[in-house]
Tab-separated table of C-alpha atoms and ligand atoms in Angstrom:
chain	number	residue	atom	x	y	z
A	11	MET	CA	21.461	-14.634	-82.450
A	12	ALA	CA	19.938	-17.565	-80.643
A	13	ASN	CA	22.332	-19.217	-78.219
A	14	THR	CA	21.275	-22.866	-78.050
A	15	ALA	CA	23.156	-23.531	-74.810
A	16	TYR	CA	20.359	-21.707	-72.937
A	17	GLU	CA	16.646	-22.117	-72.571
A	18	THR	CA	14.299	-19.140	-72.206
A	19	ILE	CA	11.684	-19.374	-69.447
A	20	ILE	CA	8.716	-17.012	-69.633
A	21	GLY	CA	5.692	-16.508	-67.427
A	22	LEU	CA	3.013	-13.871	-67.988
A	23	GLU	CA	0.803	-11.672	-65.871
A	24	VAL	CA	-2.080	-10.817	-68.160
A	25	HIS	CA	-4.513	-8.050	-67.229
A	26	VAL	CA	-7.937	-8.220	-68.845
A	27	GLN	CA	-10.411	-5.386	-68.518
A	28	LEU	CA	-13.853	-6.864	-67.956
A	29	ALA	CA	-16.839	-5.795	-70.046
A	30	THR	CA	-18.933	-4.433	-67.188
A	31	GLU	CA	-20.956	-1.242	-67.404
A	32	SER	CA	-19.825	0.144	-64.078
A	33	LYS	CA	-16.553	0.104	-62.172
A	34	ALA	CA	-15.439	-2.631	-59.787
A	35	PHE	CA	-16.428	-0.984	-56.514
A	36	CYS	CA	-18.768	1.895	-57.446
A	37	GLY	CA	-21.310	2.904	-60.086
A	38	ASP	CA	-19.003	5.032	-62.305
A	39	ASP	CA	-19.088	4.433	-66.055
A	40	ALA	CA	-16.409	1.832	-66.833
A	41	SER	CA	-16.282	2.396	-70.608
A	42	PHE	CA	-13.091	3.384	-72.400
A	43	GLY	CA	-12.501	7.012	-73.375
A	44	GLY	CA	-14.589	10.020	-72.384
A	45	GLU	CA	-13.237	13.456	-71.482
A	46	PRO	CA	-10.497	13.082	-68.843
A	47	ASN	CA	-11.796	12.800	-65.267
A	48	THR	CA	-15.479	12.555	-66.204
A	49	HIS	CA	-16.013	8.875	-65.271
A	50	VAL	CA	-15.261	9.550	-61.621
A	51	SER	CA	-16.989	9.903	-58.258
A	52	ALA	CA	-16.067	10.356	-54.612
A	53	VAL	CA	-15.369	6.589	-54.442
A	54	SER	CA	-13.008	6.356	-57.416
A	55	LEU	CA	-11.316	9.611	-56.324
A	56	GLY	CA	-10.605	7.963	-52.968
A	57	HIS	CA	-12.340	10.534	-50.792
A	58	PRO	CA	-12.191	9.688	-47.087
A	59	GLY	CA	-15.272	7.993	-45.721
A	60	THR	CA	-16.419	6.461	-48.999
A	61	LEU	CA	-17.027	2.731	-49.089
A	62	PRO	CA	-16.523	0.186	-51.893
A	63	LYS	CA	-19.238	-2.205	-53.017
A	64	ALA	CA	-18.460	-5.391	-54.958
A	65	ASN	CA	-19.709	-5.639	-58.561
A	66	GLY	CA	-21.653	-8.854	-59.195
A	67	ARG	CA	-20.920	-8.669	-62.889
A	68	GLN	CA	-17.140	-8.683	-62.257
A	69	ILE	CA	-17.512	-11.835	-60.183
A	70	GLU	CA	-19.678	-13.493	-62.845
A	71	LEU	CA	-17.270	-12.683	-65.695
A	72	ALA	CA	-14.229	-13.828	-63.686
A	73	THR	CA	-16.048	-17.091	-62.888
A	74	ARG	CA	-16.947	-17.564	-66.559
A	75	LEU	CA	-13.319	-17.088	-67.637
A	76	GLY	CA	-12.059	-19.423	-64.920
A	77	LEU	CA	-14.505	-22.164	-65.911
A	78	ALA	CA	-13.515	-21.828	-69.585
A	79	LEU	CA	-9.854	-22.253	-68.599
A	80	GLY	CA	-10.595	-25.326	-66.491
A	81	CYS	CA	-9.715	-23.583	-63.207
A	82	LYS	CA	-10.988	-24.560	-59.799
A	83	ILE	CA	-13.359	-21.797	-58.650
A	84	ASN	CA	-12.718	-20.652	-55.124
A	85	THR	CA	-16.022	-20.588	-53.256
A	86	HIS	CA	-14.700	-18.333	-50.462
A	87	ASN	CA	-13.397	-15.149	-52.045
A	88	ALA	CA	-11.810	-12.326	-50.134
A	89	PHE	CA	-10.434	-8.957	-51.186
A	90	ASP	CA	-7.118	-7.474	-50.001
A	91	ARG	CA	-5.409	-4.110	-50.114
A	92	LYS	CA	-2.137	-3.764	-52.002
A	93	ASN	CA	-0.506	-0.600	-50.711
A	94	TYR	CA	1.724	1.629	-52.791
A	95	PHE	CA	2.005	5.312	-53.533
A	96	TYR	CA	1.488	6.728	-56.974
A	97	ALA	CA	-0.272	9.856	-58.194
A	98	ASP	CA	-2.741	7.884	-60.328
A	99	LEU	CA	-3.807	5.784	-57.313
A	100	PRO	CA	-5.718	8.279	-55.165
A	101	LYS	CA	-6.650	5.826	-52.384
A	102	GLY	CA	-2.996	4.842	-51.863
A	103	TYR	CA	-3.902	1.190	-52.321
A	104	GLN	CA	-5.377	-1.097	-54.939
A	105	ILE	CA	-8.176	-3.480	-54.018
A	106	THR	CA	-7.112	-6.893	-55.266
A	107	GLN	CA	-7.129	-10.539	-54.178
A	108	ASP	CA	-3.984	-11.843	-52.508
A	109	LYS	CA	-4.743	-14.804	-50.237
A	110	ALA	CA	-7.951	-16.131	-51.799
A	111	PRO	CA	-8.065	-15.500	-55.582
A	112	ILE	CA	-11.203	-16.523	-57.443
A	113	CYS	CA	-9.564	-19.132	-59.732
A	114	ILE	CA	-6.820	-21.689	-59.104
A	115	GLY	CA	-5.039	-23.832	-61.722
A	116	GLY	CA	-6.329	-24.452	-65.222
A	117	SER	CA	-4.658	-24.135	-68.609
A	118	LEU	CA	-4.926	-22.574	-72.054
A	119	SER	CA	-4.001	-24.387	-75.260
A	120	ILE	CA	-1.931	-22.415	-77.722
A	121	LYS	CA	-1.281	-23.270	-81.340
A	122	ILE	CA	2.217	-23.079	-82.812
A	123	GLY	CA	1.869	-23.803	-86.524
A	124	THR	CA	-0.411	-26.840	-86.491
A	125	THR	CA	0.617	-28.253	-83.095
A	126	TRP	CA	-1.013	-27.486	-79.768
A	127	LYS	CA	0.733	-26.833	-76.446
A	128	SER	CA	-0.901	-26.486	-73.047
A	129	ILE	CA	0.160	-23.517	-70.885
A	130	GLY	CA	-0.589	-23.817	-67.188
A	131	ILE	CA	-2.471	-21.108	-65.285
A	132	HIS	CA	-1.261	-20.537	-61.707
A	133	HIS	CA	-4.296	-18.517	-60.630
A	134	ILE	CA	-6.621	-15.667	-61.630
A	135	HIS	CA	-7.506	-12.857	-59.259
A	136	MET	CA	-9.944	-9.949	-59.450
A	137	GLU	CA	-8.791	-6.388	-58.914
A	138	GLU	CA	-9.290	-2.781	-59.969
A	139	ASP	CA	-7.243	-0.710	-62.404
A	140	ALA	CA	-5.319	2.446	-61.509
A	141	GLY	CA	-5.731	5.773	-63.310
A	142	LYS	CA	-3.506	6.886	-66.140
A	143	SER	CA	-0.498	9.196	-65.841
A	144	ILE	CA	0.346	11.148	-68.961
A	145	HIS	CA	3.922	12.399	-69.079
A	146	THR	CA	4.098	13.439	-72.717
A	147	MET	CA	1.669	16.382	-72.854
A	148	ALA	CA	3.982	19.020	-71.390
A	149	PRO	CA	7.725	19.057	-70.696
A	150	ARG	CA	7.594	19.863	-66.992
A	151	HIS	CA	4.183	18.527	-65.960
A	152	SER	CA	2.441	15.196	-65.673
A	153	PHE	CA	-1.290	14.843	-66.130
A	154	ILE	CA	-3.606	12.393	-64.404
A	155	ASP	CA	-6.786	10.914	-65.895
A	156	LEU	CA	-8.779	8.921	-63.351
A	157	ASN	CA	-11.439	7.603	-65.757
A	158	ARG	CA	-9.702	4.217	-65.623
A	159	ALA	CA	-9.261	4.241	-61.840
A	160	GLY	CA	-11.412	1.461	-60.402
A	161	VAL	CA	-12.230	-0.246	-63.701
A	162	PRO	CA	-12.629	-4.010	-63.067
A	163	LEU	CA	-9.828	-6.339	-64.107
A	164	VAL	CA	-8.835	-9.911	-63.797
A	165	GLU	CA	-5.160	-10.746	-63.652
A	166	ILE	CA	-4.224	-14.123	-65.107
A	167	VAL	CA	-0.895	-15.404	-63.792
A	168	THR	CA	0.577	-18.224	-65.889
A	169	GLU	CA	3.032	-20.935	-64.924
A	170	PRO	CA	6.527	-20.389	-66.411
A	171	ASP	CA	5.609	-22.647	-69.345
A	172	LEU	CA	6.348	-20.347	-72.266
A	173	ARG	CA	9.654	-20.675	-74.129
A	174	SER	CA	9.778	-17.957	-76.784
A	175	GLY	CA	8.329	-14.721	-78.092
A	176	GLU	CA	6.415	-16.772	-80.629
A	177	GLU	CA	4.722	-18.721	-77.818
A	178	VAL	CA	3.906	-15.505	-75.942
A	179	ASP	CA	2.334	-14.138	-79.114
A	180	ALA	CA	0.318	-17.362	-79.535
A	181	PHE	CA	-0.788	-17.227	-75.878
A	182	MET	CA	-1.980	-13.627	-76.091
A	183	THR	CA	-3.734	-14.346	-79.407
A	184	ALA	CA	-5.508	-17.362	-77.874
A	185	MET	CA	-6.408	-15.363	-74.743
A	186	ARG	CA	-7.830	-12.517	-76.819
A	187	GLN	CA	-9.866	-14.992	-78.864
A	188	LEU	CA	-11.133	-16.703	-75.696
A	189	VAL	CA	-12.216	-13.536	-73.862
A	190	ARG	CA	-14.048	-12.417	-77.000
A	191	TYR	CA	-15.824	-15.793	-77.377
A	192	LEU	CA	-16.837	-15.555	-73.712
A	193	GLU	CA	-17.811	-11.878	-74.060
A	194	VAL	CA	-15.945	-11.125	-70.841
A	195	SER	CA	-13.853	-8.425	-72.564
A	196	ASP	CA	-13.372	-6.806	-75.970
A	197	GLY	CA	-9.694	-7.868	-75.772
A	198	ASN	CA	-8.614	-4.602	-77.377
A	199	MET	CA	-4.844	-4.280	-76.892
A	200	GLU	CA	-4.547	-0.720	-78.253
A	201	GLN	CA	-7.085	0.519	-75.714
A	202	GLY	CA	-5.418	-1.463	-72.941
A	203	SER	CA	-8.249	-3.964	-72.375
A	204	LEU	CA	-5.656	-6.712	-72.703
A	205	ARG	CA	-2.050	-6.167	-71.639
A	206	CYS	CA	0.741	-8.211	-70.181
A	207	ASP	CA	3.819	-8.061	-68.006
A	208	VAL	CA	6.459	-10.536	-69.160
A	209	ASN	CA	8.676	-12.379	-66.658
A	210	ILE	CA	11.827	-13.638	-68.331
A	211	SER	CA	14.709	-15.771	-67.100
A	212	ILE	CA	17.231	-18.057	-68.748
A	213	ARG	CA	18.827	-21.315	-67.686
A	214	GLU	CA	21.272	-23.792	-69.146
A	215	GLN	CA	19.656	-26.258	-71.502
A	216	GLY	CA	18.565	-29.333	-69.523
A	217	ALA	CA	18.585	-27.563	-66.137
A	218	THR	CA	15.432	-27.768	-64.021
A	219	ILE	CA	15.945	-24.900	-61.552
A	220	LEU	CA	14.359	-21.496	-62.101
A	221	ASN	CA	16.807	-18.587	-61.994
A	222	ASP	CA	16.039	-15.031	-60.925
A	223	ARG	CA	13.748	-13.343	-63.439
A	224	CYS	CA	13.232	-9.879	-64.790
A	225	GLU	CA	9.789	-8.453	-65.314
A	226	VAL	CA	9.156	-6.272	-68.345
A	227	LYS	CA	6.195	-4.014	-67.595
A	228	ASN	CA	3.156	-3.167	-69.679
A	229	VAL	CA	4.093	-4.284	-73.128
A	230	ASN	CA	1.110	-3.130	-75.162
A	231	SER	CA	1.664	-4.884	-78.479
A	232	MET	CA	2.828	-8.316	-79.564
A	233	LYS	CA	5.550	-6.791	-81.725
A	234	PHE	CA	7.017	-5.022	-78.705
A	235	ALA	CA	6.668	-8.135	-76.538
A	236	ARG	CA	8.739	-10.120	-79.016
A	237	GLN	CA	11.354	-7.343	-79.254
A	238	ALA	CA	11.532	-7.019	-75.474
A	239	ILE	CA	11.968	-10.789	-75.070
A	240	ASP	CA	14.685	-10.979	-77.755
A	241	TYR	CA	16.572	-8.120	-76.145
A	242	GLU	CA	16.205	-9.429	-72.615
A	243	VAL	CA	17.361	-12.960	-73.526
A	244	TRP	CA	20.389	-11.489	-75.290
A	245	ARG	CA	21.161	-9.260	-72.283
A	246	GLN	CA	20.798	-12.020	-69.692
A	247	ILE	CA	22.924	-14.526	-71.645
A	248	GLY	CA	25.610	-11.861	-72.132
A	249	LEU	CA	25.597	-11.132	-68.417
A	250	VAL	CA	25.890	-14.807	-67.414
A	251	GLU	CA	28.550	-15.570	-70.055
A	252	ALA	CA	30.613	-12.665	-68.703
A	253	GLY	CA	30.507	-14.286	-65.245
A	254	GLY	CA	27.756	-12.034	-63.880
A	255	LYS	CA	24.406	-12.826	-62.334
A	256	VAL	CA	20.913	-11.713	-63.360
A	257	LYS	CA	19.340	-9.571	-60.639
A	258	GLN	CA	15.605	-9.676	-59.983
A	259	GLN	CA	14.352	-6.407	-61.436
A	260	THR	CA	11.399	-4.613	-62.929
A	261	LEU	CA	12.249	-3.300	-66.370
A	262	ASN	CA	10.802	-0.825	-68.764
A	263	PHE	CA	10.873	-1.496	-72.515
A	264	ASP	CA	11.465	1.441	-74.840
A	265	PRO	CA	9.848	0.715	-78.225
A	266	ASN	CA	11.942	3.459	-79.865
A	267	THR	CA	15.275	1.857	-79.012
A	268	GLY	CA	14.212	-1.792	-78.558
A	269	VAL	CA	16.082	-1.794	-75.236
A	270	THR	CA	14.954	-2.597	-71.682
A	271	SER	CA	16.130	-0.467	-68.767
A	272	PRO	CA	15.736	-0.863	-64.990
A	273	LEU	CA	12.603	0.769	-63.556
A	274	ARG	CA	13.077	-0.404	-59.974
A	275	GLU	CA	14.386	-3.358	-58.003
A	276	LYS	CA	11.677	-5.992	-58.161
A	277	GLU	CA	9.396	-5.711	-55.152
A	278	ASP	CA	8.534	-8.702	-53.060
A	279	ALA	CA	4.994	-9.204	-51.858
A	280	HIS	CA	5.852	-7.941	-48.359
A	281	ASP	CA	6.742	-4.515	-49.786
A	282	TYR	CA	3.060	-3.993	-50.553
A	283	ARG	CA	1.871	-4.686	-46.993
A	284	TYR	CA	-1.069	-6.722	-48.238
A	285	PHE	CA	-3.855	-6.958	-45.693
A	286	PRO	CA	-7.537	-7.956	-45.836
A	287	GLU	CA	-9.803	-5.204	-47.207
A	288	PRO	CA	-11.867	-4.289	-44.132
A	289	ASP	CA	-14.668	-2.571	-46.098
A	290	LEU	CA	-15.687	-5.564	-48.231
A	291	PRO	CA	-17.152	-8.755	-46.834
A	292	PRO	CA	-15.990	-12.088	-48.270
A	293	VAL	CA	-17.866	-13.186	-51.389
A	294	VAL	CA	-19.166	-16.731	-51.070
A	295	LEU	CA	-20.067	-18.527	-54.297
A	296	SER	CA	-22.499	-21.422	-54.022
A	297	SER	CA	-22.115	-24.479	-56.207
A	298	SER	CA	-25.465	-23.736	-57.863
A	299	TYR	CA	-24.189	-20.249	-58.769
A	300	ILE	CA	-21.056	-21.771	-60.341
A	301	ASP	CA	-23.117	-24.431	-62.163
A	302	GLY	CA	-25.383	-21.687	-63.493
A	303	VAL	CA	-22.424	-19.783	-64.962
A	304	LYS	CA	-21.042	-23.026	-66.382
A	305	ALA	CA	-24.345	-23.864	-68.088
A	306	GLN	CA	-24.122	-20.633	-70.057
A	307	LEU	CA	-20.611	-21.130	-71.449
A	308	PRO	CA	-20.601	-20.857	-75.256
A	309	ILE	CA	-18.614	-23.168	-77.542
A	310	LEU	CA	-14.912	-22.385	-76.988
A	311	PRO	CA	-12.380	-21.559	-79.731
A	312	GLU	CA	-10.434	-24.821	-79.461
A	313	ALA	CA	-13.602	-26.941	-79.717
A	314	MET	CA	-14.851	-24.813	-82.612
A	315	HIS	CA	-11.566	-25.336	-84.494
A	316	ARG	CA	-11.611	-29.085	-83.806
A	317	ASP	CA	-15.242	-29.456	-84.950
A	318	LEU	CA	-14.555	-27.535	-88.164
A	319	MET	CA	-11.714	-29.913	-89.026
A	320	GLU	CA	-13.240	-33.169	-87.788
A	321	LYS	CA	-16.972	-32.815	-88.458
A	322	TYR	CA	-16.765	-30.596	-91.534
A	323	GLN	CA	-13.408	-31.712	-92.998
A	324	LEU	CA	-12.101	-28.163	-93.346
A	325	SER	CA	-8.372	-27.552	-93.729
A	326	ASP	CA	-6.443	-26.124	-90.796
A	327	TYR	CA	-6.179	-22.866	-92.738
A	328	ASP	CA	-9.947	-22.554	-93.331
A	329	ALA	CA	-10.686	-23.623	-89.738
A	330	ASN	CA	-8.345	-20.920	-88.423
A	331	ILE	CA	-10.180	-18.187	-90.293
A	332	ILE	CA	-13.687	-19.429	-89.526
A	333	SER	CA	-13.017	-20.069	-85.822
A	334	GLU	CA	-11.214	-16.774	-85.253
A	335	GLU	CA	-14.389	-15.015	-84.133
A	336	LYS	CA	-17.299	-16.827	-82.498
A	337	ALA	CA	-19.812	-15.039	-84.758
A	338	THR	CA	-18.084	-16.377	-87.887
A	339	GLY	CA	-17.954	-19.915	-86.527
A	340	LEU	CA	-21.634	-19.863	-85.558
A	341	PHE	CA	-22.570	-18.382	-88.948
A	342	PHE	CA	-20.781	-21.282	-90.671
A	343	LEU	CA	-22.384	-23.879	-88.391
A	344	ASN	CA	-25.779	-22.406	-89.225
A	345	LEU	CA	-25.047	-22.438	-92.961
A	346	VAL	CA	-24.015	-26.112	-92.991
A	347	GLN	CA	-27.427	-26.988	-91.529
A	348	HIS	CA	-28.677	-26.218	-95.051
A	349	THR	CA	-25.959	-27.635	-97.297
A	350	SER	CA	-23.682	-30.636	-97.130
A	351	ASN	CA	-21.083	-29.008	-99.391
A	352	PHE	CA	-18.896	-27.859	-96.479
A	353	LYS	CA	-15.948	-26.765	-98.595
A	354	ALA	CA	-18.155	-24.577	-100.809
A	355	ALA	CA	-19.767	-23.116	-97.665
A	356	ALA	CA	-16.318	-22.328	-96.210
A	357	ASN	CA	-15.189	-20.717	-99.474
A	358	LEU	CA	-18.348	-18.630	-99.603
A	359	VAL	CA	-17.826	-17.394	-96.032
A	360	ILE	CA	-14.092	-16.739	-96.410
A	361	ASN	CA	-13.951	-15.347	-99.953
A	362	ARG	CA	-17.265	-13.526	-100.268
A	363	ILE	CA	-19.138	-12.941	-97.024
A	364	LEU	CA	-16.309	-11.829	-94.699
A	365	PRO	CA	-14.798	-9.480	-97.342
A	366	TRP	CA	-18.260	-8.014	-97.975
A	367	CYS	CA	-18.772	-7.359	-94.241
A	368	GLN	CA	-15.364	-5.733	-94.068
A	369	GLU	CA	-16.023	-3.569	-97.113
A	370	VAL	CA	-19.365	-2.208	-95.974
A	371	LYS	CA	-18.312	-2.202	-92.281
A	372	HIS	CA	-21.142	-4.489	-91.196
A	373	SER	CA	-20.989	-7.222	-88.607
A	374	LEU	CA	-22.021	-10.729	-89.661
A	375	ALA	CA	-25.209	-10.207	-87.664
A	376	GLN	CA	-26.171	-7.562	-90.232
A	377	PHE	CA	-25.501	-9.827	-93.225
A	378	PRO	CA	-28.779	-9.707	-95.199
A	379	LEU	CA	-28.993	-13.196	-96.756
A	380	PRO	CA	-30.399	-16.115	-94.763
A	381	PRO	CA	-28.528	-19.453	-94.849
A	382	GLN	CA	-31.260	-21.031	-97.037
A	383	GLN	CA	-30.518	-18.531	-99.829
A	384	LEU	CA	-26.780	-19.139	-99.556
A	385	ALA	CA	-27.299	-22.892	-99.643
A	386	ALA	CA	-29.440	-22.451	-102.770
A	387	LEU	CA	-26.589	-20.491	-104.393
A	388	ILE	CA	-24.141	-23.286	-103.597
A	389	GLN	CA	-26.572	-25.821	-105.040
A	390	LEU	CA	-26.932	-23.933	-108.332
A	391	VAL	CA	-23.188	-24.410	-108.883
A	392	GLU	CA	-23.193	-27.979	-107.632
A	393	THR	CA	-25.919	-29.054	-110.063
A	394	GLY	CA	-24.173	-27.378	-112.987
A	395	LYS	CA	-26.865	-24.727	-113.518
A	396	LEU	CA	-24.394	-21.930	-112.854
A	397	SER	CA	-20.671	-21.543	-113.404
A	398	ASN	CA	-18.531	-20.618	-110.391
A	399	THR	CA	-17.829	-17.229	-111.905
A	400	ALA	CA	-21.466	-16.446	-112.672
A	401	ALA	CA	-22.532	-17.594	-109.199
A	402	TYR	CA	-20.037	-15.779	-107.022
A	403	GLN	CA	-19.107	-12.744	-109.116
A	404	THR	CA	-22.503	-11.892	-110.583
A	405	LEU	CA	-25.364	-13.659	-108.811
A	406	PHE	CA	-24.016	-13.197	-105.252
A	407	PRO	CA	-23.837	-9.366	-105.504
A	408	ALA	CA	-27.262	-9.382	-107.188
A	409	MET	CA	-28.675	-11.434	-104.296
A	410	LEU	CA	-27.259	-8.921	-101.825
A	411	ALA	CA	-29.067	-6.157	-103.700
A	412	ASN	CA	-32.324	-8.213	-103.805
A	413	PRO	CA	-32.246	-10.290	-100.611
A	414	ALA	CA	-35.884	-11.344	-100.903
A	415	GLN	CA	-35.618	-12.846	-104.395
A	416	ASP	CA	-35.234	-16.536	-105.060
A	417	PRO	CA	-31.651	-17.136	-106.346
A	418	LEU	CA	-32.797	-19.343	-109.223
A	419	ALA	CA	-35.351	-16.800	-110.416
A	420	LEU	CA	-32.765	-14.061	-110.119
A	421	ALA	CA	-30.220	-16.107	-112.117
A	422	GLU	CA	-32.841	-16.627	-114.826
A	423	LYS	CA	-33.681	-12.940	-114.901
A	424	LEU	CA	-29.977	-12.090	-115.260
A	425	ASN	CA	-29.676	-14.735	-117.972
A	426	LEU	CA	-26.898	-16.539	-116.067
A	427	LEU	CA	-28.071	-20.134	-116.200
A	428	GLN	CA	-25.765	-22.554	-117.976
A	429	SER	CA	-27.274	-24.523	-120.730
A	430	SER	CA	-26.959	-28.268	-120.641
A	431	ASP	CA	-29.712	-28.480	-123.225
A	432	GLY	CA	-28.283	-31.015	-125.701
A	433	ASP	CA	-30.117	-29.771	-128.839
A	434	PHE	CA	-29.175	-26.151	-128.234
A	435	LEU	CA	-25.505	-27.031	-127.647
A	436	GLN	CA	-25.419	-29.515	-130.541
A	437	LYS	CA	-26.560	-26.781	-132.914
A	438	ILE	CA	-23.857	-24.350	-131.755
A	439	ALA	CA	-21.183	-27.064	-131.815
A	440	GLU	CA	-22.029	-27.868	-135.440
A	441	GLU	CA	-21.853	-24.187	-136.379
A	442	VAL	CA	-18.407	-23.913	-134.792
A	443	LEU	CA	-17.037	-26.992	-136.556
A	444	THR	CA	-18.453	-25.849	-139.917
A	445	GLN	CA	-16.811	-22.473	-139.558
A	446	PHE	CA	-13.317	-23.919	-138.868
A	447	PRO	CA	-12.832	-26.908	-141.230
A	448	ASP	CA	-9.000	-26.538	-141.188
A	449	LYS	CA	-8.884	-26.757	-137.424
A	450	VAL	CA	-11.137	-29.805	-137.530
A	451	LYS	CA	-8.632	-31.519	-139.860
A	452	GLU	CA	-5.725	-30.622	-137.589
A	453	TYR	CA	-7.651	-32.034	-134.627
A	454	GLN	CA	-8.335	-35.245	-136.457
A	455	LYS	CA	-4.635	-35.547	-137.356
A	456	GLY	CA	-3.909	-35.594	-133.623
A	457	LYS	CA	-3.773	-32.011	-132.415
A	458	LYS	CA	-6.224	-32.777	-129.595
A	459	GLY	CA	-5.420	-29.557	-127.736
A	460	LEU	CA	-7.656	-27.743	-130.222
A	461	ILE	CA	-10.654	-28.896	-128.169
A	462	GLY	CA	-9.960	-25.843	-126.006
A	463	PHE	CA	-10.244	-23.590	-129.061
A	464	PHE	CA	-13.586	-25.140	-130.088
A	465	MET	CA	-14.893	-24.825	-126.532
A	466	GLY	CA	-13.885	-21.166	-126.456
A	467	GLU	CA	-15.829	-20.506	-129.659
A	468	LEU	CA	-18.820	-22.449	-128.372
A	469	MET	CA	-18.784	-20.529	-125.090
A	470	LYS	CA	-18.721	-17.216	-126.954
A	471	ARG	CA	-21.748	-18.184	-129.015
A	472	SER	CA	-23.659	-19.461	-125.979
A	473	LYS	CA	-22.771	-16.246	-124.124
A	474	GLY	CA	-20.976	-18.227	-121.433
A	475	LYS	CA	-23.985	-20.293	-120.527
A	476	ALA	CA	-22.881	-23.665	-121.865
A	477	ASP	CA	-22.278	-26.345	-119.270
A	478	PRO	CA	-18.596	-27.105	-119.996
A	479	LYS	CA	-18.841	-30.848	-119.332
A	480	VAL	CA	-21.854	-31.435	-121.570
A	481	ALA	CA	-20.471	-29.165	-124.313
A	482	THR	CA	-17.075	-30.899	-124.381
A	483	GLY	CA	-18.807	-34.247	-124.693
A	484	ILE	CA	-20.875	-33.049	-127.663
A	485	LEU	CA	-17.847	-31.511	-129.422
A	486	GLU	CA	-15.806	-34.694	-129.008
A	487	THR	CA	-18.597	-36.864	-130.338
A	488	LEU	CA	-19.086	-34.631	-133.393
A	489	LEU	CA	-15.327	-34.436	-134.108
A	490	ASN	CA	-15.002	-38.209	-133.977
A	491	GLN	CA	-17.973	-38.647	-136.330
A	492	ARG	CA	-16.612	-36.321	-138.997
B	522	LIG	MN1	-2.245	-6.678	-61.248
C-alpha cells in the first residue's frame, strides 16, 4: 500500500538502438535477428589489431534526437573506453562517451491523464551495445550471440524528476513515440530497441535531499517496470521504517516472482577506469551541420497533439489516437486540406481507416483512397445525400473495392442516395397515413410518439433512402392537415 509519508524519486537510463544499417564502429549488419553470430567481423569480435571507425549516421541520429529534446549539442565530441569483463564483451571494454557526451540538458514532456509534466534530461551519450548471453538454453552452459555487439545506441540519462511507475510508463511511451516520429529508432521494446534501467530512492515527504538509490537493470516491459518500482518502494520504506538504511546497489528484477534481488554492489564510475578511446579522433560538429539536422526535424508529437486540439478542435481522446503515430497525424492533416468537417474526418480515420489498415495489415501509406475521395464521402453525408450508415458501412467498403470511381456515381449505382425529393416522399407519406387510419387518430389525440412509427413505415417503403429531416416535416404537415 502507498505510504504517504514518503516520496518516490526515480531517474531513468534509457537505451535506444539507433536505426542505422551498420554497426557503430564497423560495417557489420546492425539489424535485429539473424542466425547467431552471423552479423560479426574481426572488429566486433574484438580481434587484436582491428580499429574502430565512427558511424556518421549514429552521430546524425543522436544529434536529431538531442535537437528534438531541446538539448545543447556538444560541438566537440570524444569517445571513451568503459572497461569491464564479461563474456559477451569480447574487447573487454565498451566504447562510449564519458567526459564529452553529444547532448547536454533538454527535457521531454509527458502526459498524465490530460496534464503535461516536463522531465529534465541530464545528458545523452553515444555508445555501442554488448552481445547477448543466453543462460536458458542448457542447464550447465551459457551461449553467446555477438550479433548485437557493436550495435549503435544512445543512452538518455534523465534528471530524478519522475515520481511513480505511472510517470515512468508515460515517459517511456512518450520516448517511444518521439523516436518513431524522428525515425531514429523503431522503439521496439520486445526486441530491445528501447529499454531502461530504473534508479529508485525514497525520501520523507517535503525533504529536498537525494538518498542513496538502487538501480533495477534492464526492465524490458512497462508492466515489469511498474511492478519493480512498486516492490522496490515497498522494500525501501520497510527498511527505513525498521531503522535500516538503503544501500546503493544494482538489482535484478524477477518477473516470475515480482521481487528484486541484489546483482552487485553499485559500481562507481572509477571502477570502470574510463579513459579516452585512443583509436578514434574527436568528432567536431560545425554549427552548419547542426543547423542542417535541425532543418530536417519533422513535426513532433507534442506539437501534433496541440495542433489537433487547437486548430482542428478535436477532443483529447481523438487527438491522442491521431497523434500516436506520425503517419496517422500527417494523413489527417492532409485530409483536412480537403474538408472543413474536422470531426467527421477524425471519425473516418479512427473508426474506418485505421481498423481497415489493421485488418488487412497495410500501412497508411498503402491506403488506396486519396483524400479528395474521402472528403467527397464526408460531403455526401453532410449535404444529406447519404445516411451515415449507408456512407460508412456500405459506400466506404465499395469505394475501397473501386478506388478509381467517383463516390457519388458509386452511391447512385448502389442505389444508396437518400431522397429529399418532396413529391416522391409526399406520395409515400400519404400511402402510409391511409394504411393506418387508427394510428393517425391516436396521433391526433396527442400520442405524438407515433411519428416514429410512421417514419419507420415510410423508410421501409423508400428502401431507406428518405432524408429523415425532410420526411418528418412532410409527415407532420400531413398529420396536422387531416
Ligand atoms: Mn549504457
